[in-house]
Amino acid sequence: MISSLPLLPPFLPLLIGALAAIFLRGHLRSAVMLLTPIWGALQLAALEPGLYWAFEFLGYQLEPVRVDKLSLMFGYLFHLAAFIAVVYALHLKDTVQHVSGLSYAASAVGAVFAGDLLTLFVCWELLALTSVFLIWARRTDRAYSAGMRYIVIKVLSGVLLLAGAIIVINETGSAKFSDIGLGHEGLLNVGAWLIFVAFGIKCAFPFAHTWLTDSYPEATPTGTIFLASFTTKVAVYALARGFAGTELLVWIGVTMACFPIFYAVIENDLRRVLAYSMINQIGFMVVGVGIGTSLALNGAVAHAFNDVIFKGLLMMTMGAVLHMTGKINGSELGGLYKTMPKTTILCIVGAASISAFPLFSGFVSKSMIMSAAIEQGYDYVWLALLFAAAGVFHHAGIKIPYFAFFAHDSGIRTTEPPKNMLIAMTIAATLCVVIGTFPAQTVYALLPWQVSYQPYDLTHILTQLQLLFFSALAFVWLNKQSMYPPELPSTNLDSDWLYRKLAPGFLVPLYYSIIESMARVESMAKSGIKRLIDSSYDEAKEQPKGYFAQLWPTETMVFWVALLLAGILLLYYI
């Protein structure tokens, strides 16, 4: 049953704020940008579950706004993330970042409320087009190149989604975006796999993840906060909506949770460390979606909710460091706790949250996924996730605050970042503690599926504390023995080596070889034509020579024309 039309569709307040930011300046622009996410959240609170603005297009029912508990949870999350990011960006005077940030958030909200595949595709592409400007806004050659690679991969994802959607709509007769699944027959299976791969690219599946680690660290300090909040979480939402219970996702998610650890440990750029950490955390969510039980799905979406906040907090602290020092490599930082003590404390809160310390937000959601894995008999998956949890404590829980604020004294003396940045980080840090301490009254109250879960039992607490204690002990021992990978000025490549090193090394010489071959062929053709012309012209008499250069009588030409016409008529009637 279609509910009564709301005042505005969920994405429109954010889009109006983005348009207003084009024309407004100063404090008025800041006020409008701050009020926009609040206005949008109030709109969501007034919505009842149901379909809004449904209409028929080319014989198919389109549902641009579908409201249920799953879409509402992500809708509230994205408005909260947009508000924190706007507060963090208030000191900027950059219209490009303000407009693209709010329009990017509007695209994300539109995607999670899309009830049909065509609306989802439109929002999917808008996510790419609006977000790339947050990378280019840094205005460096590296940012431009990373943005170009980013947009190419995102457009590829959109093309795959559109192709898959067309096939699915044609085969099923419905454009509705609901459970799709894999394992169909015929052309429908091709369409389902195309959509699955499209979602996987934006979710940073293994070998399709390099757009994230390549582009996010090159964005502006404020742009990275927006980027870390929306694209991958929309992809997690899409998987939960369309492919819940697909077992393949369990093994993909485990791989995502484990492999980034090895790259993050050796990475020097601390924002790139957090980018790898993001893939690690998304891996937990993907495992939850793949298991597909109510507990696992609740754990996946709860962890997505918490990850936006604590990962955003860590990104904000590193953005503050970059903003104040102009540096972000661990080899160039250290000792900043002396002049940035507030930022240091806020970073430690984010580190404790992502490491799933009890009483912090990561603990109450990550444990749900691991409990679901044990309940469904995925013992080896549970062990792998345990390893991944220890790894994230190493590279995000310890490495980030240690090398940025402690370790060796770099000699850098600066001040705390602007007050608006500190306020945004404080909001996120407070939420990390409140959610971790009172999960039932906060994130659990928004969960889409009915399930009873208590994170604070003796087994969970002791298991996690032991894991964290021995991980910290391992870090200290490795550091004391000089066995921990040092922070070196370098750029690490993983699977992007294929298109950033191997492909140019192979394709560039091939390109020049083809160009040279074409030039030689062209030169030979020109020489042949010139010889032909020279052989058919008598320079002494200054006139053409040869059989075809003779003057022919008119009656001979008429004869040949009549003969050709007769041949054409004969062929036509045959």
Coordinates of C-alpha atoms in Angstrom, one line a residue:
M1 CA 0.0 0.0 0.0
I2 CA 1.4 3.4 -1.0
S3 CA 1.6 5.8 1.9
S4 CA 0.6 9.5 1.7
L5 CA 3.1 11.7 0.1
P6 CA 5.6 13.2 2.5
L7 CA 6.6 16.8 2.4
L8 CA 9.9 16.2 0.7
P9 CA 11.7 13.0 -0.5
P10 CA 14.6 12.1 1.9
F11 CA 17.5 13.3 -0.4
L12 CA 16.0 16.7 -1.3
P13 CA 16.9 18.7 1.9
L14 CA 20.6 17.9 1.4
L15 CA 20.3 18.7 -2.3
I16 CA 18.7 22.0 -1.6
G17 CA 21.5 22.7 0.9
A18 CA 24.1 21.9 -1.8
L19 CA 22.3 24.3 -4.3
A20 CA 22.1 27.0 -1.7
A21 CA 25.8 26.7 -1.0
I22 CA 26.5 27.7 -4.6
F23 CA 25.1 31.2 -4.0
L24 CA 25.5 31.9 -0.3
R25 CA 28.6 33.1 1.4
G26 CA 30.0 33.5 4.9
H27 CA 28.0 32.8 8.1
L28 CA 24.7 32.4 6.1
R29 CA 26.2 29.6 4.1
S30 CA 27.5 27.9 7.2
A31 CA 24.1 28.2 9.0
V32 CA 22.3 26.7 6.0
M33 CA 24.8 23.9 5.7
L34 CA 24.4 23.0 9.4
L35 CA 20.6 23.1 9.3
T36 CA 20.3 21.0 6.1
P37 CA 21.2 17.6 7.7
I38 CA 19.0 18.4 10.7
W39 CA 16.1 19.3 8.4
G40 CA 16.6 16.1 6.5
A41 CA 16.7 14.0 9.6
L42 CA 13.4 15.5 10.8
Q43 CA 11.9 14.6 7.5
L44 CA 13.0 11.0 8.0
A45 CA 11.4 11.0 11.5
A46 CA 8.0 11.9 9.9
L47 CA 8.1 9.1 7.4
E48 CA 6.1 5.9 7.9
P49 CA 7.2 2.6 6.2
G50 CA 5.8 2.4 2.7
L51 CA 6.3 3.6 -0.9
Y52 CA 6.3 7.2 -1.9
W53 CA 6.1 8.9 -5.3
A54 CA 5.7 5.6 -7.1
F55 CA 4.9 6.0 -10.8
E56 CA 4.9 4.0 -14.1
F57 CA 7.7 4.4 -16.6
L58 CA 7.8 2.5 -19.9
G59 CA 5.4 -0.1 -18.5
Y60 CA 7.4 -0.7 -15.3
Q61 CA 6.5 0.5 -11.7
L62 CA 9.2 2.7 -10.3
E63 CA 9.5 3.3 -6.6
P64 CA 11.9 6.2 -6.1
V65 CA 11.3 6.3 -2.3
R66 CA 10.8 3.2 -0.3
V67 CA 10.9 3.5 3.5
D68 CA 11.6 0.5 5.8
K69 CA 13.8 -0.1 8.8
L70 CA 16.9 -0.9 6.7
S71 CA 16.7 2.3 4.6
L72 CA 15.8 4.4 7.6
M73 CA 18.8 3.2 9.6
F74 CA 21.2 4.1 6.8
G75 CA 19.2 7.4 6.2
Y76 CA 19.8 8.5 9.8
L77 CA 23.4 7.4 9.6
F78 CA 24.1 9.5 6.5
H79 CA 22.4 12.6 7.9
L80 CA 24.5 12.2 11.0
A81 CA 27.7 11.8 9.0
A82 CA 26.8 14.8 6.8
F83 CA 26.3 16.9 9.9
I84 CA 29.6 16.0 11.5
A85 CA 31.4 16.4 8.2
V86 CA 29.8 19.9 7.6
V87 CA 30.9 21.0 11.1
Y88 CA 34.4 19.7 10.4
A89 CA 34.5 21.7 7.1
L90 CA 33.1 25.1 8.4
H91 CA 36.5 26.8 8.4
L92 CA 36.7 26.3 4.6
K93 CA 35.8 28.9 2.0
D94 CA 35.9 26.4 -0.8
T95 CA 32.6 26.3 -2.6
V96 CA 33.5 23.2 -4.6
Q97 CA 34.0 21.1 -1.5
H98 CA 30.8 22.4 0.2
V99 CA 28.6 21.8 -2.8
S100 CA 30.1 18.5 -3.8
G101 CA 30.0 17.2 -0.1
L102 CA 26.3 17.9 0.4
S103 CA 25.3 16.7 -3.1
Y104 CA 27.4 13.6 -2.5
A105 CA 25.5 13.0 0.8
A106 CA 22.2 13.6 -1.0
S107 CA 23.1 10.9 -3.6
A108 CA 23.9 8.4 -0.9
V109 CA 20.5 9.1 0.8
G110 CA 18.8 8.7 -2.5
A111 CA 20.5 5.4 -3.1
V112 CA 19.4 3.8 0.2
F113 CA 15.8 4.9 -0.3
A114 CA 15.6 3.8 -3.9
G115 CA 13.0 1.1 -4.3
D116 CA 13.8 0.2 -7.9
L117 CA 16.9 -0.6 -9.9
L118 CA 16.7 2.4 -12.2
T119 CA 16.5 4.9 -9.4
L120 CA 19.4 3.1 -7.7
F121 CA 21.4 3.4 -10.9
V122 CA 20.9 7.1 -11.2
C123 CA 22.0 7.6 -7.5
W124 CA 24.8 5.2 -8.0
E125 CA 26.3 7.3 -10.8
L126 CA 25.7 10.6 -8.9
L127 CA 27.7 9.2 -6.1
A128 CA 30.7 8.9 -8.4
L129 CA 30.2 12.3 -10.2
T130 CA 29.7 14.3 -7.0
S131 CA 32.5 12.6 -4.9
V132 CA 35.3 12.9 -7.4
F133 CA 35.4 16.7 -6.9
L134 CA 36.4 16.1 -3.3
I135 CA 39.6 14.5 -4.6
W136 CA 40.3 17.1 -7.3
A137 CA 39.6 19.9 -4.8
R138 CA 43.1 19.3 -3.4
R139 CA 44.4 20.7 -6.6
T140 CA 47.6 18.6 -7.0
D141 CA 48.8 16.5 -9.9
R142 CA 48.6 13.3 -7.7
A143 CA 45.0 14.2 -6.8
Y144 CA 44.0 14.8 -10.4
S145 CA 45.5 11.4 -11.5
A146 CA 43.9 9.6 -8.6
G147 CA 40.6 11.2 -9.3
M148 CA 40.8 10.2 -13.0
R149 CA 41.4 6.6 -12.0
Y150 CA 38.7 6.8 -9.4
I151 CA 36.0 8.1 -11.8
V152 CA 36.9 5.5 -14.5
I153 CA 36.4 2.6 -12.0
K154 CA 33.2 4.1 -10.7
V155 CA 31.7 4.6 -14.1
L156 CA 32.6 1.0 -14.9
S157 CA 30.6 -0.1 -11.8
G158 CA 27.7 2.0 -13.0
V159 CA 27.8 0.5 -16.5
L160 CA 27.8 -3.0 -15.0
L161 CA 24.9 -2.1 -12.7
L162 CA 22.9 -0.7 -15.6
A163 CA 23.5 -3.7 -17.8
G164 CA 22.6 -6.1 -15.0
A165 CA 19.5 -4.1 -14.1
I166 CA 18.2 -4.1 -17.7
I167 CA 18.6 -7.9 -17.9
V168 CA 16.9 -8.5 -14.6
I169 CA 14.1 -6.1 -15.4
N170 CA 13.6 -7.7 -18.8
E171 CA 13.7 -11.2 -17.4
T172 CA 11.5 -10.7 -14.4
G173 CA 9.2 -8.0 -15.7
S174 CA 9.8 -5.9 -12.5
A175 CA 12.2 -3.1 -11.8
K176 CA 11.9 -3.5 -8.0
F177 CA 15.1 -3.6 -6.0
S178 CA 14.8 -6.4 -3.6
D179 CA 16.5 -9.8 -3.0
I180 CA 18.3 -10.7 -6.2
G181 CA 20.7 -13.5 -5.1
L182 CA 22.9 -15.7 -7.3
G183 CA 22.4 -19.1 -8.8
H184 CA 19.6 -18.3 -11.3
E185 CA 19.4 -19.9 -14.8
G186 CA 20.0 -18.4 -18.2
L187 CA 20.2 -14.7 -18.8
L188 CA 18.8 -13.8 -15.4
N189 CA 21.9 -15.3 -13.8
V190 CA 24.1 -13.1 -16.0
G191 CA 22.2 -10.0 -14.9
A192 CA 22.4 -11.0 -11.2
W193 CA 26.2 -11.5 -11.5
L194 CA 26.7 -8.1 -13.3
I195 CA 24.8 -6.4 -10.4
F196 CA 26.8 -8.4 -7.9
V197 CA 30.1 -7.3 -9.4
A198 CA 28.9 -3.7 -9.6
F199 CA 28.2 -3.7 -5.9
G200 CA 31.5 -5.5 -5.3
I201 CA 33.5 -2.8 -7.0
K202 CA 32.0 0.0 -4.8
C203 CA 32.3 -2.3 -1.8
A204 CA 36.1 -2.6 -2.5
F205 CA 36.2 -6.4 -3.1
P206 CA 39.7 -7.9 -3.4
F207 CA 41.4 -6.8 -6.6
A208 CA 38.7 -4.1 -7.1
H209 CA 39.7 -2.2 -4.0
T210 CA 42.6 -0.1 -5.2
W211 CA 40.4 2.8 -6.1
L212 CA 39.8 3.3 -2.4
T213 CA 43.5 3.2 -1.2
D214 CA 44.6 5.2 -4.3
S215 CA 42.1 8.1 -4.1
Y216 CA 40.9 8.6 -0.5
P217 CA 44.4 9.6 0.8
E218 CA 44.8 12.1 -2.1
A219 CA 41.5 14.0 -1.2
T220 CA 41.4 17.1 0.8
P221 CA 41.4 16.7 4.7
T222 CA 37.7 17.5 4.8
G223 CA 36.8 15.7 1.6
T224 CA 38.1 12.4 3.0
I225 CA 35.6 12.6 5.8
F226 CA 32.7 12.7 3.3
L227 CA 34.3 10.0 1.2
A228 CA 34.8 7.6 4.2
S229 CA 31.1 7.9 5.1
F230 CA 29.1 7.2 2.0
T231 CA 30.2 5.1 -1.0
T232 CA 31.3 1.9 0.6
K233 CA 28.4 2.0 3.1
V234 CA 25.9 2.4 0.2
A235 CA 27.5 -0.7 -1.3
V236 CA 27.1 -2.6 2.0
Y237 CA 23.5 -1.6 2.1
A238 CA 23.0 -2.8 -1.5
L239 CA 24.5 -6.2 -0.7
A240 CA 22.3 -6.5 2.4
R241 CA 19.2 -5.6 0.3
G242 CA 20.0 -7.7 -2.7
F243 CA 22.3 -10.6 -1.8
A244 CA 21.8 -11.4 1.9
G245 CA 22.7 -15.0 2.7
T246 CA 24.9 -15.4 -0.4
E247 CA 27.7 -17.7 1.0
L248 CA 30.3 -16.5 -1.4
L249 CA 30.2 -13.2 0.5
V250 CA 31.5 -14.9 3.6
W251 CA 34.7 -15.9 1.9
I252 CA 35.1 -12.6 0.1
G253 CA 34.5 -10.8 3.4
V254 CA 37.1 -12.9 5.2
T255 CA 39.7 -12.1 2.5
M256 CA 38.8 -8.4 2.8
A257 CA 39.2 -8.5 6.6
C258 CA 42.6 -10.2 6.5
F259 CA 44.7 -9.1 3.5
P260 CA 44.7 -5.3 4.2
I261 CA 46.5 -5.9 7.5
F262 CA 49.8 -6.8 5.7
Y263 CA 49.7 -3.6 3.6
A264 CA 48.6 -1.3 6.4
V265 CA 51.5 -2.4 8.6
I266 CA 54.1 -1.4 6.0
E267 CA 52.3 1.7 4.8
N268 CA 53.9 5.1 5.6
D269 CA 51.0 7.4 4.6
L270 CA 48.7 7.3 7.7
R271 CA 45.6 8.2 5.7
R272 CA 46.4 5.2 3.4
V273 CA 46.7 3.1 6.5
L274 CA 43.2 4.1 7.4
A275 CA 42.0 3.4 3.9
Y276 CA 43.3 -0.2 4.2
S277 CA 41.7 -0.3 7.6
M278 CA 38.4 0.7 6.0
I279 CA 38.6 -2.4 3.7
N280 CA 39.3 -4.5 6.8
Q281 CA 36.2 -3.3 8.6
I282 CA 34.0 -3.6 5.5
G283 CA 35.2 -7.2 5.3
F284 CA 33.5 -7.9 8.7
M285 CA 30.2 -6.3 7.3
V286 CA 30.4 -8.4 4.1
V287 CA 30.8 -11.6 6.2
G288 CA 27.7 -10.7 8.2
V289 CA 25.7 -10.1 5.0
G290 CA 27.0 -13.4 3.6
I291 CA 26.0 -15.4 6.7
G292 CA 22.5 -13.9 6.3
T293 CA 20.9 -14.6 9.7
S294 CA 19.1 -11.9 11.6
L295 CA 22.0 -11.6 14.1
A296 CA 24.6 -11.5 11.3
L297 CA 22.7 -8.9 9.2
N298 CA 22.1 -6.7 12.3
G299 CA 25.8 -7.0 13.1
A300 CA 26.7 -6.0 9.6
V301 CA 24.5 -2.8 9.5
A302 CA 25.3 -1.9 13.1
H303 CA 29.0 -2.2 12.3
A304 CA 28.5 0.0 9.2
F305 CA 26.8 2.5 11.4
N306 CA 29.6 2.5 14.0
D307 CA 32.4 2.4 11.3
V308 CA 31.2 5.7 9.8
I309 CA 31.6 7.3 13.2
F310 CA 34.9 5.9 14.5
K311 CA 36.5 5.7 11.1
G312 CA 35.4 9.2 10.5
L313 CA 36.9 10.2 13.8
L314 CA 40.2 8.7 12.9
M315 CA 40.1 10.3 9.5
M316 CA 39.3 13.7 11.1
T317 CA 42.3 13.4 13.5
M318 CA 44.6 12.6 10.6
G319 CA 43.0 15.4 8.6
A320 CA 43.7 17.8 11.4
V321 CA 47.3 16.7 11.5
L322 CA 47.6 17.2 7.8
H323 CA 45.9 20.6 8.0
M324 CA 48.2 21.9 10.7
T325 CA 51.5 20.4 9.7
G326 CA 51.2 19.8 6.0
K327 CA 52.5 16.2 6.6
I328 CA 50.9 12.8 6.9
N329 CA 53.7 10.3 6.6
G330 CA 54.5 8.4 9.8
S331 CA 58.2 8.9 9.0
E332 CA 57.8 12.7 9.2
L333 CA 55.5 12.9 12.2
G334 CA 55.8 12.1 15.9
G335 CA 55.8 14.0 19.2
L336 CA 52.6 16.0 18.3
Y337 CA 51.0 15.1 21.6
K338 CA 53.0 18.0 23.1
T339 CA 51.2 20.7 21.0
M340 CA 48.0 18.8 19.9
P341 CA 46.9 17.1 23.2
K342 CA 43.2 17.3 22.5
T343 CA 43.5 15.8 19.0
T344 CA 45.7 13.1 20.5
I345 CA 43.0 12.1 23.0
L346 CA 40.3 12.1 20.4
C347 CA 42.4 10.0 18.1
I348 CA 42.9 7.4 21.0
V349 CA 39.1 7.3 21.4
G350 CA 38.7 6.5 17.7
A351 CA 41.6 3.9 17.9
A352 CA 39.9 2.2 20.9
S353 CA 36.6 2.1 19.1
I354 CA 37.9 0.5 15.9
S355 CA 39.9 -1.9 18.0
A356 CA 36.6 -3.0 19.7
F357 CA 37.6 -2.2 23.3
P358 CA 34.7 -2.9 25.7
L359 CA 32.6 0.3 26.3
F360 CA 33.5 1.6 22.9
S361 CA 31.3 1.3 19.8
G362 CA 33.2 -1.2 17.8
F363 CA 32.8 -3.8 20.5
V364 CA 29.0 -3.9 20.4
S365 CA 28.8 -4.5 16.6
K366 CA 31.8 -6.5 15.7
S367 CA 31.0 -9.1 18.4
M368 CA 27.6 -9.7 16.8
I369 CA 29.2 -10.7 13.5
M370 CA 31.7 -13.1 15.2
S371 CA 28.9 -14.6 17.4
A372 CA 26.8 -15.2 14.2
A373 CA 29.8 -16.9 12.6
I374 CA 30.2 -19.3 15.5
E375 CA 26.4 -20.0 15.7
Q376 CA 26.3 -21.0 12.0
G377 CA 29.3 -23.3 12.2
Y378 CA 31.9 -21.0 10.5
D379 CA 34.7 -21.9 12.9
Y380 CA 37.5 -21.1 10.5
V381 CA 35.8 -17.9 9.6
W382 CA 35.7 -17.0 13.3
L383 CA 39.4 -17.7 13.7
A384 CA 40.2 -15.6 10.6
L385 CA 38.1 -12.7 11.9
L386 CA 39.9 -13.0 15.3
F387 CA 43.2 -12.6 13.4
A388 CA 41.7 -9.6 11.5
A389 CA 40.6 -8.0 14.8
A390 CA 44.1 -8.3 16.2
G391 CA 45.5 -6.9 13.0
V392 CA 43.3 -3.8 13.0
F393 CA 44.4 -3.1 16.6
H394 CA 48.0 -3.2 15.4
H395 CA 47.7 -0.9 12.4
A396 CA 44.8 1.4 13.4
G397 CA 44.5 1.1 17.1
I398 CA 48.3 1.4 17.8
K399 CA 50.2 2.5 14.7
I400 CA 48.0 5.5 13.9
P401 CA 48.2 7.3 17.3
Y402 CA 51.7 6.0 18.0
F403 CA 53.5 7.2 14.9
A404 CA 51.4 10.4 14.6
F405 CA 51.6 11.7 18.2
F406 CA 54.3 9.7 20.0
A407 CA 57.2 7.6 18.6
H408 CA 60.2 9.8 17.8
D409 CA 60.0 13.6 18.3
S410 CA 59.8 15.0 14.8
G411 CA 60.5 18.5 16.1
I412 CA 57.2 19.8 14.6
R413 CA 55.5 22.4 16.9
T414 CA 52.1 23.5 15.9
T415 CA 48.7 24.2 17.6
E416 CA 45.4 22.5 17.8
P417 CA 43.2 22.7 14.6
P418 CA 40.4 25.2 14.2
K419 CA 37.6 24.9 16.8
N420 CA 35.0 23.6 14.4
M421 CA 37.3 20.6 13.6
L422 CA 37.7 19.9 17.3
I423 CA 33.9 20.1 17.8
A424 CA 33.3 17.7 15.0
M425 CA 35.8 15.2 16.4
T426 CA 34.4 15.6 19.9
I427 CA 30.9 14.8 18.6
A428 CA 32.2 11.6 17.0
A429 CA 34.2 10.6 20.0
T430 CA 31.2 11.1 22.3
L431 CA 29.1 9.0 20.1
C432 CA 31.7 6.2 20.1
V433 CA 31.5 6.1 23.9
V434 CA 27.8 6.5 24.2
I435 CA 27.0 3.8 21.6
G436 CA 29.6 1.5 23.2
T437 CA 28.2 2.0 26.7
F438 CA 24.5 2.1 25.9
P439 CA 24.0 0.0 22.7
A440 CA 20.4 -1.0 23.4
Q441 CA 19.3 2.6 23.6
T442 CA 21.2 3.8 20.6
V443 CA 22.3 1.7 17.6
Y444 CA 20.4 -1.5 18.6
A445 CA 17.2 0.5 18.7
L446 CA 17.5 1.2 14.9
L447 CA 18.3 -2.4 13.8
P448 CA 16.1 -3.6 11.0
W449 CA 15.7 -7.3 12.1
Q450 CA 14.3 -8.5 15.4
V451 CA 16.9 -10.2 17.5
S452 CA 17.9 -10.3 21.1
Y453 CA 21.7 -9.8 21.7
Q454 CA 23.7 -8.9 24.8
P455 CA 27.4 -8.0 24.0
Y456 CA 28.5 -7.6 27.5
D457 CA 28.8 -11.1 28.8
L458 CA 31.9 -12.6 30.4
T459 CA 33.0 -14.6 27.4
H460 CA 32.9 -11.7 25.0
I461 CA 34.7 -9.3 27.3
L462 CA 37.4 -11.8 28.4
T463 CA 38.0 -12.9 24.8
Q464 CA 38.4 -9.4 23.5
L465 CA 40.5 -8.2 26.4
Q466 CA 42.9 -11.1 26.0
L467 CA 43.1 -10.5 22.2
L468 CA 43.9 -6.8 22.7
F469 CA 46.4 -7.4 25.5
F470 CA 48.5 -10.0 23.6
S471 CA 48.3 -7.8 20.4
A472 CA 49.6 -4.9 22.3
L473 CA 52.3 -7.1 23.8
A474 CA 53.3 -8.3 20.3
F475 CA 53.6 -4.7 19.1
V476 CA 55.7 -3.6 22.0
W477 CA 58.0 -6.6 21.6
L478 CA 58.4 -6.3 17.9
N479 CA 59.1 -2.6 18.3
K480 CA 61.7 -3.1 21.0
Q481 CA 63.4 -5.8 18.9
S482 CA 63.4 -3.5 15.9
M483 CA 61.4 -6.1 14.0
Y484 CA 58.3 -4.0 13.4
P485 CA 58.3 -2.6 9.8
P486 CA 59.8 0.9 9.9
E487 CA 58.1 4.0 8.5
L488 CA 59.9 4.6 5.2
P489 CA 59.2 7.3 2.7
S490 CA 57.8 5.1 -0.1
T491 CA 54.7 4.3 -2.1
N492 CA 53.4 0.8 -1.8
L493 CA 51.3 -0.8 -4.6
D494 CA 49.3 -3.9 -4.4
S495 CA 47.0 -5.1 -7.2
D496 CA 47.0 -1.6 -8.7
W497 CA 50.6 -2.5 -9.8
L498 CA 48.9 -4.2 -12.7
Y499 CA 47.5 -1.0 -14.2
R500 CA 50.0 1.6 -12.8
K501 CA 53.2 -0.3 -13.5
L502 CA 52.8 -3.4 -15.6
A503 CA 50.2 -2.1 -18.1
P504 CA 52.1 1.2 -18.8
G505 CA 55.4 -0.8 -19.1
F506 CA 53.7 -3.1 -21.7
L507 CA 51.2 -0.9 -23.4
V508 CA 53.3 2.3 -23.9
P509 CA 56.1 0.5 -25.9
L510 CA 53.3 -1.4 -27.8
Y511 CA 51.6 2.0 -28.6
Y512 CA 54.8 3.5 -29.9
S513 CA 55.6 0.4 -31.9
I514 CA 52.1 0.6 -33.6
I515 CA 52.6 4.3 -34.2
E516 CA 56.0 3.7 -35.8
S517 CA 54.7 0.9 -38.0
M518 CA 51.8 3.1 -39.2
A519 CA 54.2 5.8 -40.0
R520 CA 56.4 3.4 -42.1
V521 CA 53.3 2.1 -43.9
E522 CA 52.2 5.7 -44.6
S523 CA 55.6 6.6 -45.9
M524 CA 55.7 3.6 -48.2
A525 CA 52.2 4.4 -49.5
K526 CA 53.2 8.0 -50.2
S527 CA 56.4 6.8 -52.1
G528 CA 54.3 4.3 -54.1
I529 CA 51.8 6.9 -55.1
K530 CA 54.5 9.4 -56.1
R531 CA 56.2 6.7 -58.3
L532 CA 52.9 6.0 -59.9
I533 CA 52.3 9.6 -60.6
D534 CA 55.8 10.1 -62.0
S535 CA 55.5 7.1 -64.3
S536 CA 52.2 8.4 -65.8
Y537 CA 53.3 11.9 -66.6
D538 CA 55.7 13.1 -69.3
E539 CA 57.6 16.1 -67.9
A540 CA 59.3 16.9 -71.2
K541 CA 55.9 17.2 -73.1
E542 CA 54.2 18.4 -69.9
Q543 CA 51.2 16.0 -70.4
P544 CA 50.0 12.7 -69.1
K545 CA 51.3 9.6 -70.8
G546 CA 50.1 6.0 -71.2
Y547 CA 47.1 4.1 -72.5
F548 CA 44.5 5.8 -70.2
A549 CA 45.9 9.3 -70.9
Q550 CA 44.9 9.1 -74.6
L551 CA 42.0 11.2 -76.0
W552 CA 39.0 8.9 -76.7
P553 CA 36.4 9.6 -79.4
T554 CA 32.9 10.6 -78.2
E555 CA 31.2 7.5 -79.8
T556 CA 33.6 5.2 -78.0
M557 CA 32.7 6.7 -74.6
V558 CA 28.9 6.4 -75.5
F559 CA 29.5 2.8 -76.3
W560 CA 31.1 2.0 -72.9
V561 CA 28.4 3.9 -71.0
A562 CA 25.7 2.0 -72.8
L563 CA 27.5 -1.3 -72.1
L564 CA 27.8 -0.4 -68.3
L565 CA 24.1 0.5 -68.2
A566 CA 23.1 -2.7 -69.9
G567 CA 25.1 -4.6 -67.3
I568 CA 23.5 -2.8 -64.4
L569 CA 20.0 -3.5 -65.8
L570 CA 20.8 -7.1 -66.3
L571 CA 22.1 -7.5 -62.7
Y572 CA 19.1 -5.6 -61.3
Y573 CA 16.5 -7.9 -63.0
I574 CA 18.5 -11.1 -62.2

